[in-house]
Tab-separated table of C-alpha atoms in Angstrom:
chain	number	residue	atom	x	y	z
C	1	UNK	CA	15.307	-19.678	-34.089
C	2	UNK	CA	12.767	-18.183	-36.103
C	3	UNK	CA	13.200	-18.908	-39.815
C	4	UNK	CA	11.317	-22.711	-39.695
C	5	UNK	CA	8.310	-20.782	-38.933
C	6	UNK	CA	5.683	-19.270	-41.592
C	7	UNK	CA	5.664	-15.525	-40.936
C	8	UNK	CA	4.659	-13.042	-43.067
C	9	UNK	CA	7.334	-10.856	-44.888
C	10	UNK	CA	6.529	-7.609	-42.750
C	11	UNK	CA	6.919	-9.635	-39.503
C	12	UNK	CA	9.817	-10.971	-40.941
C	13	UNK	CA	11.696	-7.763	-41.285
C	14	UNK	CA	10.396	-6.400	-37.818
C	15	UNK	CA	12.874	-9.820	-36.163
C	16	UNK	CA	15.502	-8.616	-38.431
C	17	UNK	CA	16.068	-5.150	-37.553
C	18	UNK	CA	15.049	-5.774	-33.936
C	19	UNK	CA	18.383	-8.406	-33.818
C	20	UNK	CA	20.086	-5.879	-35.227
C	21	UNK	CA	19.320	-3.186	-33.031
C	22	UNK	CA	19.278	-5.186	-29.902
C	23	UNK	CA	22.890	-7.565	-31.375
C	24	UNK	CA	21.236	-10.938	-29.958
C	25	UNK	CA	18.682	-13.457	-31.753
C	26	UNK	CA	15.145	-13.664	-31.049
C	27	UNK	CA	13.569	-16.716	-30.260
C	28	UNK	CA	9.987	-18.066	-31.339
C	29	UNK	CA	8.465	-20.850	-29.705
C	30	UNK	CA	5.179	-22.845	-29.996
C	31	UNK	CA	3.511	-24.130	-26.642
C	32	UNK	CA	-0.085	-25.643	-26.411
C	33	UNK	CA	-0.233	-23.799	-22.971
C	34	UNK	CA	0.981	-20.567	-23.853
C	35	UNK	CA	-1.351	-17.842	-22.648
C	36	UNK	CA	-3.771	-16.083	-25.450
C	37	UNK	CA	-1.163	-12.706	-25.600
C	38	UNK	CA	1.985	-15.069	-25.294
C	39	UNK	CA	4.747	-14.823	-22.951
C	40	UNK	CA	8.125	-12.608	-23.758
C	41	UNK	CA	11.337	-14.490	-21.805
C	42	UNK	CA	13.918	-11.824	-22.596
C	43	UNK	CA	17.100	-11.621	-21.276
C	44	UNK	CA	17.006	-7.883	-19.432
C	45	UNK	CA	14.226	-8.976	-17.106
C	46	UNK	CA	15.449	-12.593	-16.253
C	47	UNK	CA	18.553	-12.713	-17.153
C	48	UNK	CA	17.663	-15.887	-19.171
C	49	UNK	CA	20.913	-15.873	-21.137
C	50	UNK	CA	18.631	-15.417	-24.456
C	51	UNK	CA	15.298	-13.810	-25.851
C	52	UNK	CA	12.300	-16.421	-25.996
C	53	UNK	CA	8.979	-15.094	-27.375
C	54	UNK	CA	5.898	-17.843	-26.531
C	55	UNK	CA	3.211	-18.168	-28.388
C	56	UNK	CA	-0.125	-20.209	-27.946
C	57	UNK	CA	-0.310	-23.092	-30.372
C	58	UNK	CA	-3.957	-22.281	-31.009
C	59	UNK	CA	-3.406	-19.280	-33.222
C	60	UNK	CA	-2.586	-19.145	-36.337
C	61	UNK	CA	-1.823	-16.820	-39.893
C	62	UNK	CA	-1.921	-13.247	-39.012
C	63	UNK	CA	-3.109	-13.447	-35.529
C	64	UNK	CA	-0.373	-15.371	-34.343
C	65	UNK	CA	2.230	-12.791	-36.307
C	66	UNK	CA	0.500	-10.436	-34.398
C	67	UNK	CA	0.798	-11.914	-31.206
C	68	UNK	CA	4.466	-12.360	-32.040
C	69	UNK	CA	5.095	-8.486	-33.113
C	70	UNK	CA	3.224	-7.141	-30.168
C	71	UNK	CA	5.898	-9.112	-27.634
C	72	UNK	CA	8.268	-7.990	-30.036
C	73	UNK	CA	7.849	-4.554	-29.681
C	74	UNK	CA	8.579	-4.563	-25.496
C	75	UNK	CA	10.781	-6.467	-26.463
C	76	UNK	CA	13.011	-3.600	-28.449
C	77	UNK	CA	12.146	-1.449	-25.564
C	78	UNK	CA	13.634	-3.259	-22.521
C	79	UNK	CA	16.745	-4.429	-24.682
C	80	UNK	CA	17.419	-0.921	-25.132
C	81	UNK	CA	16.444	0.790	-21.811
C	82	UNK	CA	18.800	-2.139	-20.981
C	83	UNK	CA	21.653	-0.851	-22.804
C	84	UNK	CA	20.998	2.953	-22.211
C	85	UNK	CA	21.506	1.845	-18.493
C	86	UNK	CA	18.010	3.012	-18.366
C	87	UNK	CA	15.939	0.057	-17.825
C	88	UNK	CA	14.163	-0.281	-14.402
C	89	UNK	CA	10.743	-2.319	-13.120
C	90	UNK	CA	8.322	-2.281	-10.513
C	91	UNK	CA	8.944	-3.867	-7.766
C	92	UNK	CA	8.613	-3.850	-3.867
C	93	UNK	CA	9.688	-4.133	-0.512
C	94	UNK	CA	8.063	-4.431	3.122
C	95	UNK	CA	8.059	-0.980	3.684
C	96	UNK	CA	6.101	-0.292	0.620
C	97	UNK	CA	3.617	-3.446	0.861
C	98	UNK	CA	3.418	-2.250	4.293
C	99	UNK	CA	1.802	1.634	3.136
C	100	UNK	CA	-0.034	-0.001	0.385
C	101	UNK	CA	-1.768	-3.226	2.723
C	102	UNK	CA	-2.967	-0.395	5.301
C	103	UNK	CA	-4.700	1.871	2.823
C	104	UNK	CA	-6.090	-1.176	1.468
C	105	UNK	CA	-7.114	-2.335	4.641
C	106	UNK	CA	-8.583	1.187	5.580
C	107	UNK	CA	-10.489	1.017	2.628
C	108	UNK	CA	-12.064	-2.532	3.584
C	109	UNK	CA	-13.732	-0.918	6.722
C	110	UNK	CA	-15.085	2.171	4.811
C	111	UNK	CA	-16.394	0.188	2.373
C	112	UNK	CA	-19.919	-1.399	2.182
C	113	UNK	CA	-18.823	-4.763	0.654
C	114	UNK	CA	-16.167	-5.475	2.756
C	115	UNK	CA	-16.640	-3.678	6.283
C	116	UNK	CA	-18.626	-6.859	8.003
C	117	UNK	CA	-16.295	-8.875	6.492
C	118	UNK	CA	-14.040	-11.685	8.594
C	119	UNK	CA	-10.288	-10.421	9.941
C	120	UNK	CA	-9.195	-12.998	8.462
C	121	UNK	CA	-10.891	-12.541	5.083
C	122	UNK	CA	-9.495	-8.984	4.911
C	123	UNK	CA	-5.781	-9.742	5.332
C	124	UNK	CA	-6.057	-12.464	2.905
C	125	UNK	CA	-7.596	-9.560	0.485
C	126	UNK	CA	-4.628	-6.955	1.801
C	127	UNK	CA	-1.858	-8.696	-0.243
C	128	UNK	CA	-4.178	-9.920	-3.460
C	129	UNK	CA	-4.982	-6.275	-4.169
C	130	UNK	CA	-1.472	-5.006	-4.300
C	131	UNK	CA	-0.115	-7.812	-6.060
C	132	UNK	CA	-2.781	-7.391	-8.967
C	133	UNK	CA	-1.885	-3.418	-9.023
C	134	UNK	CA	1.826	-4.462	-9.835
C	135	UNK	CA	1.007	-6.672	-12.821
C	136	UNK	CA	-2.041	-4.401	-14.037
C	137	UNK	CA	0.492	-1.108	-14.118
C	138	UNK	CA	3.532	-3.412	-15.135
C	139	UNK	CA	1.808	-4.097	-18.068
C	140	UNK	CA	-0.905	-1.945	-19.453
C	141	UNK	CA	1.621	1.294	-20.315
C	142	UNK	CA	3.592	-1.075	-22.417
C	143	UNK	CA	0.834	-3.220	-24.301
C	144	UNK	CA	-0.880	0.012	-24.965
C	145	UNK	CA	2.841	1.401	-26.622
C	146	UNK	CA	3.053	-1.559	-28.546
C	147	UNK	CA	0.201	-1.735	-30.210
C	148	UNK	CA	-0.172	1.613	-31.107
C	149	UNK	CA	3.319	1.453	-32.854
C	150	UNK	CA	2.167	-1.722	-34.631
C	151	UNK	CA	-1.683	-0.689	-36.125
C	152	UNK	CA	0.494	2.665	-37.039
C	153	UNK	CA	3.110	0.627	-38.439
C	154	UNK	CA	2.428	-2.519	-40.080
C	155	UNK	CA	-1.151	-2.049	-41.948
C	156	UNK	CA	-1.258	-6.192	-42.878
C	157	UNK	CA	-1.898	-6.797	-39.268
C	158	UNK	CA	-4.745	-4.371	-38.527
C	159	UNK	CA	-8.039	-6.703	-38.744
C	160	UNK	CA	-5.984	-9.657	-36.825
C	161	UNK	CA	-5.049	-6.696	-33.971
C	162	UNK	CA	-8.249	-5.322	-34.058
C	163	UNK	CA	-10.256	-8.864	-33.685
C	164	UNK	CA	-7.607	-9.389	-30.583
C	165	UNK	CA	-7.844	-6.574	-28.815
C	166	UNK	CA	-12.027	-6.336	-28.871
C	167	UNK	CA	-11.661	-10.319	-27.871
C	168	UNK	CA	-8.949	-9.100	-24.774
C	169	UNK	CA	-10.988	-6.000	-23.758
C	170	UNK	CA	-13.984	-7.942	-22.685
C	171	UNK	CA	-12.136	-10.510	-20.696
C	172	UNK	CA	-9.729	-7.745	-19.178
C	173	UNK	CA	-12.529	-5.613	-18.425
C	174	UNK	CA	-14.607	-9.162	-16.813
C	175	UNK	CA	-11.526	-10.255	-14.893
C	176	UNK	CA	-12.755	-9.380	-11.562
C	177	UNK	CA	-16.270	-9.289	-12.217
C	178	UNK	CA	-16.745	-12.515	-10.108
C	179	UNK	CA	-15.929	-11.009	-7.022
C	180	UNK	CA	-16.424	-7.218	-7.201
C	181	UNK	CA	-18.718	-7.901	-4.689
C	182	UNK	CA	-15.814	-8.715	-2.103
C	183	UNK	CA	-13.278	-6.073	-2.808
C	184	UNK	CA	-13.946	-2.592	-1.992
C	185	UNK	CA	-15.694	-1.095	-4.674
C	186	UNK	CA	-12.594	1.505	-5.561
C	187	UNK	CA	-10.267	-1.492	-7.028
C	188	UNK	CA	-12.583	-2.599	-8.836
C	189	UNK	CA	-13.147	0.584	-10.605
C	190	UNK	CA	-9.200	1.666	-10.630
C	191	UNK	CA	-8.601	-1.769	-12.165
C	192	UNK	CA	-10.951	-1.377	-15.004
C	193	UNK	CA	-10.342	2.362	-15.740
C	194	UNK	CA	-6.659	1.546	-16.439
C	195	UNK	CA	-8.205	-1.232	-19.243
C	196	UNK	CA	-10.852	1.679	-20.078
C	197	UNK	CA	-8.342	4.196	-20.394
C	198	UNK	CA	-5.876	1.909	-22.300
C	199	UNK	CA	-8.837	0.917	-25.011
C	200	UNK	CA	-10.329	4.431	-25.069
C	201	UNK	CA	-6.780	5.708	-26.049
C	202	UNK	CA	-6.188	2.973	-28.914
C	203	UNK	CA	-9.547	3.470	-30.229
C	204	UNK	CA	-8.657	7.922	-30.155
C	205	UNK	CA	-5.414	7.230	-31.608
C	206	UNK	CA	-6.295	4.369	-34.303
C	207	UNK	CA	-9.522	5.479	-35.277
C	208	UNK	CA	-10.821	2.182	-34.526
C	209	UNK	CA	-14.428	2.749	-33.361
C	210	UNK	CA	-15.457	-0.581	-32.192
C	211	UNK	CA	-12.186	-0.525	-29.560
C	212	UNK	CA	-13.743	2.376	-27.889
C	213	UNK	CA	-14.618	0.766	-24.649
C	214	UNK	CA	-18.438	2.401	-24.728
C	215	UNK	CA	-19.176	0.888	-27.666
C	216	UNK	CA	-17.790	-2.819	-26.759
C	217	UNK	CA	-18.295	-3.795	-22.788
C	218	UNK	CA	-21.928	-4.631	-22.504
C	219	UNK	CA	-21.975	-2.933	-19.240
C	220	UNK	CA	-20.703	0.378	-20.491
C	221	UNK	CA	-23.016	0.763	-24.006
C	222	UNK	CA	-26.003	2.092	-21.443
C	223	UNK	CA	-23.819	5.301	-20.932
C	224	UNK	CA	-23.526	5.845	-24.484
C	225	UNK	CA	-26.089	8.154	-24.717
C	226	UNK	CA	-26.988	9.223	-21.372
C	227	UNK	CA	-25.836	13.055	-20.937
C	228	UNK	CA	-23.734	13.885	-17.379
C	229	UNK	CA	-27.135	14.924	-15.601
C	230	UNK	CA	-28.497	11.517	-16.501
C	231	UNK	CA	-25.950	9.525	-15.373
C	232	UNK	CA	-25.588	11.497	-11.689
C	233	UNK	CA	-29.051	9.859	-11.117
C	234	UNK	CA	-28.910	7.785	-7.721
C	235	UNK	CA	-29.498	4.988	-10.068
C	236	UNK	CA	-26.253	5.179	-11.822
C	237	UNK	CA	-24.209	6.786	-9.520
C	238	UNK	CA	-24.344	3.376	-7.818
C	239	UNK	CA	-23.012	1.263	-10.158
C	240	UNK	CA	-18.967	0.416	-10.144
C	241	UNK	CA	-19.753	0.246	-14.417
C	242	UNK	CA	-20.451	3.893	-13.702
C	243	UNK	CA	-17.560	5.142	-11.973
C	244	UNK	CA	-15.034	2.837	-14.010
C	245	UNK	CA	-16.324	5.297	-17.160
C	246	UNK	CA	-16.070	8.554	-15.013
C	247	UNK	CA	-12.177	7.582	-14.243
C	248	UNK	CA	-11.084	6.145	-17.521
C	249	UNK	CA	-12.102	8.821	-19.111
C	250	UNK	CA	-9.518	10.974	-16.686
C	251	UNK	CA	-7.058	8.223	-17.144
C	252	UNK	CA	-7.434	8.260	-20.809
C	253	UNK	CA	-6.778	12.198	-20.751
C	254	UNK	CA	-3.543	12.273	-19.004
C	255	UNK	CA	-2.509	9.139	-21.380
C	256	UNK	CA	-3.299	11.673	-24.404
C	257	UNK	CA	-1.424	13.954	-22.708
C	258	UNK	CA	1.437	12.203	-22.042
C	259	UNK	CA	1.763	10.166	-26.084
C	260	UNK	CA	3.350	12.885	-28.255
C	261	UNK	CA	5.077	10.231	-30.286
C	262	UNK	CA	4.668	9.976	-33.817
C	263	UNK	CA	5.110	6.321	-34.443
C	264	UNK	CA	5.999	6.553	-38.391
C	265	UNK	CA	9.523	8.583	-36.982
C	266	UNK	CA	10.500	5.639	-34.283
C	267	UNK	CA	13.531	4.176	-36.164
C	268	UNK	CA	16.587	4.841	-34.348
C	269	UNK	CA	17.503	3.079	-30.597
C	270	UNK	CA	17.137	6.902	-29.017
C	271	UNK	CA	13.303	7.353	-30.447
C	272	UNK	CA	12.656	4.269	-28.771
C	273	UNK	CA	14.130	4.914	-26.311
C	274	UNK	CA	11.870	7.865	-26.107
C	275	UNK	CA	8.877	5.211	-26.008
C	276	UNK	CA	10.406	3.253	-22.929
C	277	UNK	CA	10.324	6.495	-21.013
C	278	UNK	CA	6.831	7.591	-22.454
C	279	UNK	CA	5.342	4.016	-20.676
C	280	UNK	CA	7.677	4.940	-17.581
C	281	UNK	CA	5.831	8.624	-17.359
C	282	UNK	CA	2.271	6.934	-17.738
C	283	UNK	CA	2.813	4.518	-14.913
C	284	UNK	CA	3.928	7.206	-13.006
C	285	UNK	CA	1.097	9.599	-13.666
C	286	UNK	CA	-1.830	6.644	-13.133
C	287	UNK	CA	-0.026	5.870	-9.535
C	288	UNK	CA	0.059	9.448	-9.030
C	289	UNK	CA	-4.184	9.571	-9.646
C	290	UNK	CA	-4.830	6.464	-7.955
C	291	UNK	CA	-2.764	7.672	-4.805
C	292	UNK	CA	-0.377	4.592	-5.033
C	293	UNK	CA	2.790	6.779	-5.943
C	294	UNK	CA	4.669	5.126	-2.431
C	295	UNK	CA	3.482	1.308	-3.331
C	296	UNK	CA	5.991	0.415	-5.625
C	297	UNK	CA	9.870	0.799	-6.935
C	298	UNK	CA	11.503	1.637	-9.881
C	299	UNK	CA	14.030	-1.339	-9.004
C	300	UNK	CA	16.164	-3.279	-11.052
C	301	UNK	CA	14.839	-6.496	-12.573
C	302	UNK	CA	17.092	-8.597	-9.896
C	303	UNK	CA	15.697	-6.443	-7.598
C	304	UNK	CA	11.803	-7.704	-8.781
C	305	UNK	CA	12.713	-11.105	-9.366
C	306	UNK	CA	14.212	-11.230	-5.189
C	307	UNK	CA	10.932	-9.333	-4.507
C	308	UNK	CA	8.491	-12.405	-6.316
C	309	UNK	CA	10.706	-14.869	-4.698
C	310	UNK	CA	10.508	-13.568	-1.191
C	311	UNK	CA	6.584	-12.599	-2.019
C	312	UNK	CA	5.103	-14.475	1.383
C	313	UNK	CA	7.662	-12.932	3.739
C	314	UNK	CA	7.523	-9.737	2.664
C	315	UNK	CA	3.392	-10.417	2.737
C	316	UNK	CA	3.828	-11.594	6.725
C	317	UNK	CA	6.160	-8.978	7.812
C	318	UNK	CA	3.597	-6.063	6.250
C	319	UNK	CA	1.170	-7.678	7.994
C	320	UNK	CA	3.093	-8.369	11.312
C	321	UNK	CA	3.843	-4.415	11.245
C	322	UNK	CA	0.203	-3.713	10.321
C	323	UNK	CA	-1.321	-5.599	12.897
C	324	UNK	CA	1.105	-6.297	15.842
C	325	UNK	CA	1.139	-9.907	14.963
């Protein structure tokens, strides 16, 4: 149920055609534990028997409807991927955890941070790295999606998106700042550039200035005016904050490449259809650049949720197969 809660008109009329399209009722609920961005329990992924949107009891007025419209959104797109037979997820297996944990361990030993580190240090780190990956590209393509068809779409909600998504960036961007200095420097800069790219492209597309990554992350506003020649100095060319610009900025280009949409059109099931299989194509293409094309699945969501269940063995026979053990 939905209708006991104060929504705004707009947000509203987004649940209503949403039920309409997808023939099942969406569910709201209010948790004090519910993560900043909310949780989305739909049916297609976990076969849940209903669709449960979470939201954090700590917001409130237009950022919560926000919240709520964003999950909303991915929503509409895996109910009707789902019903166009269309609807797949990343997922994994040994022999693909197995490719992934030996580049990733290959990468350990040619890497300055990590090289001298303990055997048993690095295959903890094996399995870490490629998990993260998974949720990083399982999500990004489709938060990115969202929002752009919301800031296009439902003008109330701009400031309250806007306000998020600056707040999001920084921690997003900060997540792994903590311990870049015991992963190999190239994660931590792949990582970031997908959160680069996905910020850069918002801020392109929207027109909203302040997202643009250069402007907000404190570690990126010294490149703001440095030209190329500047920034190839030995001093910069050092810095992970460095190379996280140089590949966003390739990662945002293929996303503008790839997000032909114009979101005032997307009414029918087929356009978004045509959505679901833009995020599908940007996945693709940022696994493609980041040479992890052969880490994951297009799988079925049963096929994901066997995957997480079985997580550890799958983790001990990569690593039995990686190192004889």
């Amino acid at each position: 149920m939905w209708k006991t809660y104060n929504l705004s008109p707009d947000l509203r009329l987004m649940i209503r055609k949403a039920e309409k399209m997808l023939g099942s009722e969406v569910n709201l609920s209010r948790k004090n534990d519910a993560p900043r961005q909310g949780i989305l329990i739909d049916d297609y992924s976990y076969a849940s028997g209903r669709n449960v949107i979470v939201f954090p009891s700590s917001i409130l007025g237009m950022l919560k409807d926000y919240v709520i419209a964003e999950n909303l959104q991915r929503l509409i797109f895996n109910g009707l991927a789902s019903k166009a037979g269309k609807f797949r997820v990343l997922s994994f297996d040994v022999a693909s955890a197995s490719k992934a944990m030996e580049q990733i361990y290959y990468d350990t030993l040619k890497d300055e941070n990590t090289r001298n580190m303990e055997l048993w240090r690095k295959k903890k780190l094996l399995f870490y790295l490629y998990a993260l990956f998974i949720e990083t590209l399982a999500e990004i393509p489709w938060t990115l999606l969202s929002n752009f068809l919301i800031m296009k779409r439902v003008a109330v909600m701009r400031n309250a998106q806007v306000y998020f998504l600056i707040k999001e960036s920084m921690r997003d961007m900060h997540e792994l700042v903590t311990v870049k200095d015991y992963i190999p420097q190239r994660y931590f800069v792949m990582h970031n550039a997908m959160y680069y790219a996905r910020d850069n492209v918002l801020a392109y597309l929207l027109e909203e200035h302040k997202l643009n990554p250069v402007i907000n992350i404190p570690e990126l506003q010294r490149f703001k005016n440095l030209d190329l020649k500047e920034m190839m100095t030995f001093r910069w060319s050092r810095s992970p904050w460095y190379h996280t610009k140089i590949v966003g900025d390739a990662m945002s280009n293929a996303l503008k490449a790839e997000i032909t949409l114009d979101p005032m059109k997307i009414a029918e099931p087929q356009d978004y259809l045509e959505v679901y299989e833009t995020g599908v194509r940007i996945t693709e293409r940022w696994m493609g650049m980041m040479a992890m094309d052969k880490w994951y699945l297009w799988e079925t969501p049963e096929h994901r949720q066997k995957a997480f269940a079985s997580q550890d063995k799958i983790e001990a026979a990569a690593r039995r197969e990686l190192f004889a053990e």
